[in-house]
Amino acid sequence: MNSIPEQKETNEQKLYKIANELLQTEKAYVTRLNLLDQVFYAKLLEEARKDAFPMDVVKNIFSNISSINTFHSQFLLPDLEKRMGEWTSTPRIGDILQKLTPFLKMYAEYVRNFDHAMDLLKQWTDRSPPFKAIILEIQSQEVCGSLTLQHHMLEPVQRVPRYEMLLKDYLKKLPQDHIDRRDAEKSLEIIAMAATHSNSAIRKTENLKKLLEIYEMLGEEEDVVNPSNELIKEGHILKLAARNTSAMDRYLFLFNNMLLYCVPKFSLVGQKFTVRTRIGIDGMKVTETYNEDYPHTFQVSGKERTLELQASSEQDKESWIKAFQETIHIYLQKNETFKSAFKDVEEVTISELGKRAPRWIRDNEVTMCMRCKEAFNALMRRRHHCRACGYVVCGKCSDYKAPLEYDGNRMNKVCKDCNSILTGNIDSEEREGKKKGILEVSSGSCDLGFGRKSDVHELLRGCRSNLCYSFCNGSFIRRQLTDGMGVRRWFCTVGSTITLYRPAGAGTHVDVL
C-alpha cells in the first residue's frame, strides 16, 4: 500500500502559524493578567479597605499590573484578533507589535519591583492570617491551575522575551522584500533591547520559580525561597545504611550553599519529599568510595552528617561528584575573597569595643552581610553599619541596640555579635536553637545545680571579660555531653586552663583540667 506523501508546509503557512501562536499565547497571557489584576489584586484591595492589612502593601506587591492588563486586554489582544481574522488580505504583524514598544517602560517598572514584591508577599503571608487566607482561597480555585500567586506573578517578567523569540522566528521565515520586513525588524530591535535589560531579572525569576516548585515539593515546610539560594543539581540517589548496607531510596537537592537530603513521600499529585537533613556546604567534603557489593558509591561528609550514597551508574556518580566539588570550590572561593578583602582592615579590639569609634567598612566594599554571609539586595536585604565594630551587616543582624561609651553611653544600632559582648545577652533565636553558649549561663538563665542563680554570676564574674573574648574569637567551646544520668558539662578555656562545670548533688563540682 503506497503511503500518501506529506505535503510540504509553505513559507506562508509557517508565517501564519507563528502569527497564530502569538495570538494564542497572548490570549492565555491576558487571562493570567486578569487573574492577577481582577481577582488577586481586587480581592486583597477590598479587604485592605476594611483595615485587615495595609493598602500600601497590596499596591506595592502588584505594582503597575493594572496598567499592563489594560494595555494588553483592551488594545494589543483586540488588534491581534482582528488581524488574524483578515490575514488573507493583510498577512503581517510587525506594525501591530510596534504599538507594544512604547509600553515596554511599564515592564521595566514591574521587573524592578519584582524582588520587593516577592519579599512583601512572603512577609505578609507569614504575618497576616487574613492575607494568607485570601491567597490560599483563590489559589484553590480551578482558574489558578494549581499554581501559586508567585508563579502567576512571574508571567509579565517572562512575556517580553517571548515576544522576542516569536519575532526572531517570524523574521527567519519572512522574505527580504516582504512588506512587513521593516516594521518587524524595527519592533525586534526595541523588544530585544528591553529583553536584554531584563535578562538578569529573568534569570532570578527563573531561579525563583524553581525554588517555589521545590518549596511545594517539600510540603511548604522548608523555607528555600531565598534569592541567594541557587539550585545546582537534584535527583534520586540510594543511601547505604551504616549497619546492614541495605540501600534506601532518597532524593537530593544540591544548592549553592546547602544540601537537602530528602525521603520520597507518597503523593497522588506530583513528587513530594520530607527533608531528613540539611547539610551546609561550609566544611563539606566529597570522596569516592569503593564497595564490592555496591558499585558507584561516594561519600558526602558535612558538619551536620556524613552520607554514603550510591548512584545509578558510573556516569551518574561522576556527575554528582563533579557537582559537589564545583559547588564546594565556588563556595570556598567566595569565602576566601570575602575574608581577604578585610584581612588588613583595622578592627576594634574586644577591650576597646564601645569605647572607641570604629572605622566603618564602605558599602561598596562588601556584597554580603559580614555576619551571616547572606547576599545584599537593594530592595530585600539592605546594608547597615554596626556602630560598635563598623561592619556592614543586614537588617536581621543589626536589629539590636546597646549603649556605647564613646557616644556618651547613648543607645546605638549594633550587630548581634557586638550586642552579645556588650550586653551579655543572646537573642531568642540562639537561645532556642543549637547556638546556646556560656553567655547564656552568665546571664543566669541556666541552673547548673547552684542553690541560687546569683551564684552563677559570682563564679563567672571574675573571668567575664575573658569569656567574652574567647566567645568572640571562637576559642570558647561549649559541649553538652549526655550520659545515662543526663549530665550537662560545660568546658571553657581561660588562658591555658580548661575548666569543667557540672552538677554534683546540691552543690557544684568544679574540675580544673
Coordinates of C-alpha atoms in Angstrom, one line a residue:
M1 CA 0.0 0.0 0.0
N2 CA 1.5 3.3 -1.1
S3 CA 1.6 6.0 1.6
I4 CA 0.4 9.5 0.8
P5 CA 3.4 11.8 0.6
E6 CA 3.4 14.5 3.2
Q7 CA 2.6 17.9 1.8
K8 CA 5.5 20.3 2.4
E9 CA 4.5 23.3 4.5
T10 CA 4.7 26.5 2.6
N11 CA 6.5 29.6 3.9
E12 CA 3.2 31.5 4.0
Q13 CA 1.8 28.7 6.2
K14 CA 4.8 28.9 8.5
L15 CA 4.3 32.7 8.9
Y16 CA 0.6 32.2 9.6
K17 CA 1.4 29.5 12.2
I18 CA 3.8 31.9 14.1
A19 CA 1.3 34.8 14.0
N20 CA -1.4 32.4 15.3
E21 CA 0.9 31.2 18.1
L22 CA 1.4 34.9 19.0
L23 CA -2.3 35.3 19.2
Q24 CA -3.0 32.2 21.3
T25 CA -0.2 32.9 23.8
E26 CA -1.5 36.5 24.0
K27 CA -5.0 35.2 24.9
A28 CA -3.5 32.9 27.6
Y29 CA -1.4 35.8 28.9
V30 CA -4.3 38.2 29.2
T31 CA -6.2 35.5 31.1
R32 CA -3.4 35.4 33.7
L33 CA -3.1 39.2 33.8
N34 CA -6.8 39.3 34.5
L35 CA -6.4 36.8 37.3
L36 CA -3.7 38.9 38.9
D37 CA -5.4 42.2 38.4
Q38 CA -9.2 41.5 38.7
V39 CA -9.0 38.6 41.2
F40 CA -5.9 38.6 43.5
Y41 CA -5.3 42.3 43.4
A42 CA -9.0 43.3 43.6
K43 CA -9.9 40.9 46.4
L44 CA -6.8 41.9 48.5
L45 CA -7.6 45.6 48.0
E46 CA -11.2 45.1 49.1
E47 CA -10.0 43.5 52.4
A48 CA -7.4 46.2 52.8
R49 CA -10.1 48.8 52.7
K50 CA -11.6 47.1 55.8
D51 CA -8.2 47.6 57.6
A52 CA -7.4 43.9 57.5
F53 CA -3.9 44.9 56.4
P54 CA -2.2 48.0 54.9
M55 CA -3.4 49.0 51.5
D56 CA 0.1 50.2 50.6
V57 CA 1.4 46.7 51.0
V58 CA -1.1 45.4 48.4
K59 CA -0.3 48.2 46.0
N60 CA 3.4 47.6 46.3
I61 CA 3.1 43.9 45.7
F62 CA 1.1 44.3 42.5
S63 CA 2.9 47.4 41.3
N64 CA 1.5 48.5 37.9
I65 CA -0.2 45.3 36.9
S66 CA -3.5 47.1 36.2
S67 CA -1.8 49.3 33.6
I68 CA -0.2 46.2 31.9
N69 CA -3.5 44.4 32.0
T70 CA -5.4 47.3 30.5
F71 CA -3.0 47.7 27.6
H72 CA -3.0 44.0 26.6
S73 CA -6.6 43.2 27.1
Q74 CA -8.1 46.4 25.6
F75 CA -5.5 47.2 22.8
L76 CA -2.9 44.6 21.8
L77 CA -5.1 41.5 22.0
P78 CA -8.1 43.0 20.1
D79 CA -5.7 44.2 17.4
L80 CA -4.1 40.8 17.0
E81 CA -7.6 39.1 16.9
K82 CA -8.7 41.5 14.2
R83 CA -5.5 41.0 12.1
M84 CA -5.7 37.2 12.3
G85 CA -9.3 37.5 11.0
E86 CA -8.2 39.3 7.9
W87 CA -4.8 37.5 7.5
T88 CA -5.5 36.6 3.9
S89 CA -5.6 40.2 2.8
T90 CA -3.2 41.6 5.4
P91 CA -0.6 39.0 6.3
R92 CA 1.6 41.0 8.7
I93 CA 2.1 41.6 12.5
G94 CA 5.2 43.9 12.6
D95 CA 3.0 47.0 12.5
I96 CA 0.9 45.8 15.5
L97 CA 3.9 44.9 17.6
Q98 CA 5.3 48.3 17.0
K99 CA 2.4 49.6 19.2
L100 CA 3.9 47.5 22.0
T101 CA 7.3 49.2 22.1
P102 CA 6.2 52.5 23.8
F103 CA 4.7 50.5 26.6
L104 CA 7.8 48.5 27.5
K105 CA 8.6 51.0 30.2
M106 CA 5.7 49.5 32.1
Y107 CA 7.5 46.2 32.1
A108 CA 10.8 47.8 33.3
E109 CA 8.9 49.2 36.3
Y110 CA 7.3 45.8 37.1
V111 CA 10.6 43.9 36.8
R112 CA 12.4 46.4 39.0
N113 CA 9.8 46.0 41.7
F114 CA 9.6 42.2 41.4
D115 CA 12.1 41.2 44.2
H116 CA 10.5 43.7 46.6
A117 CA 7.0 42.3 45.7
M118 CA 8.1 38.8 46.5
D119 CA 9.6 39.8 49.8
L120 CA 6.4 41.7 50.8
L121 CA 4.3 38.7 49.7
K122 CA 6.2 36.4 51.9
Q123 CA 6.3 38.7 54.9
W124 CA 2.6 39.4 54.9
T125 CA 1.6 35.7 54.2
D126 CA 3.6 34.8 57.3
R127 CA 2.4 37.9 59.4
S128 CA -1.3 38.2 58.5
P129 CA -3.8 35.3 58.7
P130 CA -6.5 37.2 56.7
F131 CA -4.0 38.0 54.0
K132 CA -2.8 34.4 53.8
A133 CA -6.4 33.0 53.8
I134 CA -7.5 35.1 50.8
I135 CA -4.5 34.0 48.7
L136 CA -5.0 30.3 49.6
E137 CA -8.7 30.5 48.9
I138 CA -8.0 32.0 45.4
Q139 CA -5.2 29.5 44.7
S140 CA -7.6 26.6 45.4
Q141 CA -9.8 27.7 42.5
E142 CA -9.7 26.0 39.2
V143 CA -8.7 29.2 37.4
C144 CA -5.4 29.1 39.2
G145 CA -4.5 25.8 37.7
S146 CA -3.0 24.5 41.0
L147 CA -0.3 27.2 40.8
T148 CA 0.6 29.8 43.4
L149 CA 0.3 33.6 43.2
Q150 CA 4.1 33.8 42.9
H151 CA 4.0 31.6 39.8
H152 CA 1.4 33.8 38.1
M153 CA 3.4 37.0 39.0
L154 CA 6.3 35.6 37.0
E155 CA 4.3 35.8 33.8
P156 CA 4.8 39.6 33.0
V157 CA 8.6 39.2 33.6
Q158 CA 8.8 36.3 31.1
R159 CA 6.5 37.8 28.4
V160 CA 8.9 40.3 26.7
P161 CA 11.5 37.6 25.9
R162 CA 8.6 35.5 24.5
Y163 CA 7.8 38.3 22.0
E164 CA 11.5 38.5 21.1
M165 CA 11.6 34.7 20.4
L166 CA 8.5 34.7 18.2
L167 CA 9.6 37.8 16.3
K168 CA 13.0 36.2 15.5
D169 CA 11.3 33.1 14.3
Y170 CA 8.9 35.2 12.2
L171 CA 11.8 37.2 10.6
K172 CA 13.6 34.0 9.6
K173 CA 10.6 32.9 7.5
L174 CA 9.8 36.4 6.2
P175 CA 11.1 37.1 2.6
Q176 CA 13.6 40.0 2.4
D177 CA 11.2 42.0 0.1
H178 CA 8.1 41.4 2.2
I179 CA 6.1 44.5 3.1
D180 CA 6.2 43.6 6.8
R181 CA 10.0 43.3 6.9
R182 CA 10.8 46.9 8.0
D183 CA 8.2 47.1 10.8
A184 CA 9.1 43.6 12.1
E185 CA 12.8 44.4 12.2
K186 CA 12.2 47.7 14.0
S187 CA 9.9 46.0 16.6
L188 CA 12.5 43.3 17.2
E189 CA 15.3 45.8 17.7
I190 CA 13.4 47.6 20.5
I191 CA 11.9 44.5 22.1
A192 CA 15.3 42.7 22.1
M193 CA 16.9 45.7 23.9
A194 CA 14.2 45.5 26.5
A195 CA 14.7 41.8 26.9
T196 CA 18.4 42.2 27.3
H197 CA 17.9 44.7 30.1
S198 CA 15.6 42.2 31.8
N199 CA 17.9 39.2 31.4
S200 CA 19.3 39.4 34.9
A201 CA 15.8 39.7 36.4
I202 CA 14.6 36.9 34.2
R203 CA 17.4 34.6 35.4
K204 CA 16.5 35.5 39.0
T205 CA 12.8 34.8 38.4
E206 CA 13.5 31.5 36.7
N207 CA 15.6 30.5 39.7
L208 CA 12.8 31.7 42.0
K209 CA 10.2 29.7 40.0
K210 CA 12.3 26.6 40.5
L211 CA 12.7 27.4 44.2
L212 CA 8.9 27.8 44.5
E213 CA 8.4 24.4 42.9
I214 CA 10.9 22.8 45.4
Y215 CA 9.1 24.6 48.2
E216 CA 5.9 23.0 47.2
M217 CA 7.5 19.6 46.8
L218 CA 8.8 19.8 50.3
G219 CA 5.2 20.4 51.6
E220 CA 5.8 24.1 52.1
E221 CA 7.7 23.2 55.3
E222 CA 11.3 24.0 54.3
D223 CA 12.0 27.7 53.6
V224 CA 14.1 27.6 50.4
V225 CA 12.6 30.6 48.6
N226 CA 15.5 33.0 49.0
P227 CA 17.2 35.0 46.2
S228 CA 20.6 33.9 47.5
N229 CA 19.7 30.2 47.0
E230 CA 20.6 28.7 43.7
L231 CA 19.7 25.1 42.7
I232 CA 22.8 23.3 41.3
K233 CA 21.5 19.7 40.9
E234 CA 18.7 17.4 42.0
G235 CA 17.8 13.8 41.6
H236 CA 17.2 10.3 43.1
I237 CA 20.0 8.5 44.9
L238 CA 20.4 5.5 47.1
K239 CA 21.6 5.8 50.7
L240 CA 23.6 2.9 52.1
A241 CA 22.7 2.0 55.7
A242 CA 25.6 2.0 58.1
R243 CA 24.8 -1.3 59.8
N244 CA 23.5 -3.7 57.1
T245 CA 24.5 -1.8 54.0
S246 CA 20.9 -2.0 52.6
A247 CA 20.1 0.6 50.0
M248 CA 17.3 3.1 50.6
D249 CA 15.7 5.4 48.0
R250 CA 16.5 9.1 48.7
Y251 CA 16.4 12.4 46.9
L252 CA 19.0 15.2 46.9
F253 CA 18.6 18.9 46.3
L254 CA 22.1 20.5 46.0
F255 CA 22.1 24.3 46.3
N256 CA 25.0 26.7 46.2
N257 CA 25.1 26.9 50.0
M258 CA 23.5 23.6 51.3
L259 CA 22.4 20.1 50.5
L260 CA 18.9 18.9 51.3
Y261 CA 18.8 15.1 52.0
C262 CA 15.2 14.0 51.5
V263 CA 12.9 11.0 51.7
P264 CA 10.3 10.5 49.0
K265 CA 6.7 10.8 50.3
F266 CA 3.7 9.2 48.8
S267 CA 1.6 11.6 46.8
L268 CA -1.2 11.4 44.3
V269 CA -0.3 14.8 42.8
G270 CA 3.3 15.3 41.8
Q271 CA 6.5 14.5 43.6
K272 CA 6.6 15.2 47.4
F273 CA 9.5 14.9 49.8
T274 CA 10.3 15.2 53.5
V275 CA 13.6 16.8 54.4
R276 CA 15.6 14.4 56.6
T277 CA 18.8 16.5 56.9
R278 CA 20.1 19.9 55.8
I279 CA 23.9 19.9 55.4
G280 CA 25.8 23.2 54.8
I281 CA 28.4 23.5 52.1
D282 CA 30.7 25.1 54.6
G283 CA 33.1 22.4 55.7
M284 CA 31.7 19.8 53.3
K285 CA 33.9 17.1 51.7
V286 CA 33.0 14.6 49.0
T287 CA 35.1 11.5 48.3
E288 CA 34.8 8.5 46.0
T289 CA 34.4 5.2 47.8
Y290 CA 34.7 1.5 46.8
N291 CA 32.3 -1.2 47.8
E292 CA 32.4 -4.7 46.1
D293 CA 28.7 -5.3 46.8
Y294 CA 27.5 -1.8 45.9
P295 CA 29.1 -0.1 42.9
H296 CA 29.1 3.6 42.0
T297 CA 29.3 4.8 45.6
F298 CA 30.7 8.1 47.1
Q299 CA 30.6 9.8 50.4
V300 CA 29.4 13.3 51.4
S301 CA 30.7 14.5 54.7
G302 CA 29.4 17.7 56.3
K303 CA 29.4 19.2 59.8
E304 CA 25.8 18.0 60.3
R305 CA 26.0 14.5 58.9
T306 CA 28.0 12.0 56.7
L307 CA 26.2 10.1 54.0
E308 CA 27.4 7.1 51.9
L309 CA 25.5 7.3 48.7
Q310 CA 25.1 5.0 45.6
A311 CA 24.4 6.5 42.1
S312 CA 22.6 4.6 39.4
S313 CA 25.6 4.4 37.1
E314 CA 29.3 5.4 37.0
Q315 CA 28.4 8.4 34.8
D316 CA 25.7 9.5 37.3
K317 CA 28.3 9.1 40.2
E318 CA 30.8 11.2 38.3
S319 CA 28.2 13.8 37.6
W320 CA 27.2 14.1 41.3
I321 CA 30.9 14.2 42.5
K322 CA 31.7 16.9 39.9
A323 CA 28.6 19.0 41.0
F324 CA 29.6 18.7 44.7
Q325 CA 33.3 19.6 44.0
E326 CA 32.4 22.6 41.9
T327 CA 29.9 23.9 44.4
I328 CA 32.4 23.5 47.3
H329 CA 35.1 25.2 45.3
I330 CA 33.0 28.2 44.3
Y331 CA 31.7 28.5 47.9
L332 CA 35.3 28.4 49.3
Q333 CA 36.4 30.9 46.7
K334 CA 33.7 33.4 47.6
N335 CA 34.5 32.9 51.3
E336 CA 38.3 33.5 50.7
T337 CA 37.6 36.5 48.6
F338 CA 35.3 37.9 51.3
K339 CA 37.9 37.2 54.1
S340 CA 41.0 38.5 52.1
A341 CA 39.2 41.8 51.3
F342 CA 39.2 42.6 55.0
K343 CA 42.3 40.9 56.4
D344 CA 44.1 44.3 56.6
V345 CA 41.2 46.2 58.0
E346 CA 41.9 47.7 61.4
E347 CA 39.4 46.2 63.8
V348 CA 38.3 47.4 67.2
T349 CA 39.7 45.0 69.8
I350 CA 37.3 43.4 72.4
S351 CA 38.7 45.6 75.2
E352 CA 38.0 48.7 73.1
L353 CA 34.6 47.7 71.9
G354 CA 32.2 50.5 72.5
K355 CA 34.9 52.7 73.9
R356 CA 36.4 53.9 70.6
A357 CA 34.6 54.8 67.4
P358 CA 35.2 52.1 64.8
R359 CA 36.3 52.6 61.2
W360 CA 33.2 52.0 59.0
I361 CA 33.6 49.5 56.2
R362 CA 32.4 51.1 53.0
D363 CA 29.1 49.9 51.5
N364 CA 30.7 49.3 48.1
E365 CA 33.4 47.1 49.6
V366 CA 31.0 44.3 50.5
T367 CA 28.4 42.2 48.7
M368 CA 27.2 40.2 51.6
C369 CA 26.4 40.6 55.3
M370 CA 29.7 40.3 57.3
R371 CA 28.0 38.3 60.0
C372 CA 25.5 35.8 58.3
K373 CA 27.1 36.0 54.8
E374 CA 23.7 36.5 53.1
A375 CA 24.0 38.4 49.9
F376 CA 22.8 42.1 49.9
N377 CA 20.0 43.2 47.7
A378 CA 18.9 46.8 47.0
L379 CA 15.3 46.0 47.9
M380 CA 15.2 42.9 50.1
R381 CA 18.4 42.9 52.1
R382 CA 19.9 46.4 52.6
R383 CA 23.2 47.4 54.2
H384 CA 23.5 48.7 57.8
H385 CA 26.6 49.6 59.8
C386 CA 27.3 48.4 63.3
R387 CA 28.2 51.4 65.4
A388 CA 30.5 49.2 67.6
C389 CA 32.7 47.3 65.2
G390 CA 32.0 49.2 61.9
Y391 CA 31.0 46.0 60.0
V392 CA 28.4 46.2 57.2
V393 CA 25.5 43.9 58.1
C394 CA 22.0 43.1 57.1
G395 CA 18.9 44.3 58.8
K396 CA 18.4 41.0 60.7
C397 CA 21.9 41.0 62.0
S398 CA 21.7 44.7 63.1
D399 CA 18.4 44.6 64.9
Y400 CA 20.0 45.3 68.2
K401 CA 20.9 48.4 70.4
A402 CA 23.5 48.8 73.1
P403 CA 25.0 51.7 75.0
L404 CA 28.4 52.9 73.6
E405 CA 30.8 54.6 75.9
Y406 CA 32.4 56.7 73.1
D407 CA 28.9 58.2 72.4
G408 CA 28.1 59.1 76.0
N409 CA 26.5 55.7 76.7
R410 CA 23.7 56.5 74.3
M411 CA 21.9 53.5 72.7
N412 CA 23.2 52.7 69.2
K413 CA 22.5 50.2 66.5
V414 CA 24.9 47.3 66.8
C415 CA 25.3 43.8 65.2
K416 CA 24.3 40.7 67.1
D417 CA 27.9 39.7 67.9
C418 CA 28.7 43.0 69.5
N419 CA 25.4 43.0 71.3
S420 CA 26.3 39.7 72.9
I421 CA 29.7 41.0 74.0
L422 CA 28.5 44.5 75.2
T423 CA 25.3 43.4 77.0
G424 CA 25.9 39.7 77.7
N425 CA 22.6 38.9 76.2
I426 CA 21.9 36.3 73.5
D427 CA 18.9 36.8 71.1
S428 CA 15.9 34.5 71.3
E429 CA 16.8 32.5 68.1
E430 CA 20.1 31.5 69.6
R431 CA 18.6 30.9 73.0
E432 CA 16.1 28.4 71.5
G433 CA 18.5 26.9 69.0
K434 CA 21.7 25.0 69.0
K435 CA 23.9 28.0 69.4
K436 CA 23.5 28.4 73.2
G437 CA 26.7 29.4 74.9
I438 CA 28.3 30.5 78.2
L439 CA 26.9 34.0 77.8
E440 CA 23.5 32.4 78.4
V441 CA 24.8 30.8 81.6
S442 CA 26.4 34.1 82.7
S443 CA 23.1 35.9 82.5
G444 CA 21.6 33.4 84.9
S445 CA 19.3 31.6 82.5
C446 CA 20.7 28.2 83.2
D447 CA 20.8 26.4 86.5
L448 CA 23.9 24.2 86.9
G449 CA 22.9 22.9 90.3
F450 CA 23.6 26.0 92.4
G451 CA 21.3 26.9 95.3
R452 CA 20.9 30.4 93.9
K453 CA 21.2 31.7 90.3
S454 CA 23.2 34.6 91.5
D455 CA 25.9 32.1 92.4
V456 CA 26.5 31.7 88.7
H457 CA 27.2 35.4 88.4
E458 CA 29.7 35.2 91.3
L459 CA 31.5 32.3 89.8
L460 CA 31.9 33.7 86.4
R461 CA 32.2 37.4 87.2
G462 CA 36.0 37.2 87.6
C463 CA 36.5 35.9 84.1
R464 CA 33.6 37.6 82.4
S465 CA 35.9 39.6 80.0
N466 CA 38.0 36.6 79.2
L467 CA 34.9 34.6 78.4
C468 CA 33.6 37.3 76.1
Y469 CA 36.9 37.5 74.4
S470 CA 37.0 33.7 74.0
F471 CA 33.4 33.6 72.8
C472 CA 34.0 36.2 70.1
N473 CA 37.3 34.6 68.9
G474 CA 36.0 31.1 68.7
S475 CA 38.3 29.8 71.5
F476 CA 35.4 29.2 73.8
I477 CA 34.0 25.8 73.3
R478 CA 30.6 24.6 74.6
R479 CA 29.8 21.0 74.6
Q480 CA 26.8 19.3 76.0
L481 CA 27.6 15.7 76.8
T482 CA 24.8 13.3 77.8
D483 CA 25.3 10.1 79.7
G484 CA 22.7 7.8 81.3
M485 CA 22.1 10.4 84.0
G486 CA 21.5 13.2 81.6
V487 CA 24.5 15.2 82.9
R488 CA 25.4 18.6 81.4
R489 CA 29.1 19.6 81.2
W490 CA 30.4 23.0 80.2
F491 CA 34.0 23.5 79.1
C492 CA 35.6 26.9 78.8
T493 CA 39.2 28.0 78.2
V494 CA 40.7 30.9 80.1
G495 CA 44.4 31.2 79.2
S496 CA 45.7 27.6 79.0
T497 CA 43.3 26.2 81.6
I498 CA 40.3 24.1 80.8
T499 CA 37.6 24.3 83.5
L500 CA 34.7 21.9 83.7
Y501 CA 31.5 22.9 85.4
R502 CA 29.0 20.1 86.2
P503 CA 26.2 19.4 88.7
A504 CA 27.1 17.4 91.8
G505 CA 24.2 16.9 94.2
A506 CA 23.0 20.1 95.8
G507 CA 26.3 21.9 95.2
T508 CA 28.6 22.4 92.2
H509 CA 31.7 20.4 91.4
V510 CA 34.4 22.2 89.6
D511 CA 37.2 20.3 87.9
V512 CA 40.3 22.1 86.6
L513 CA 41.9 20.1 83.8

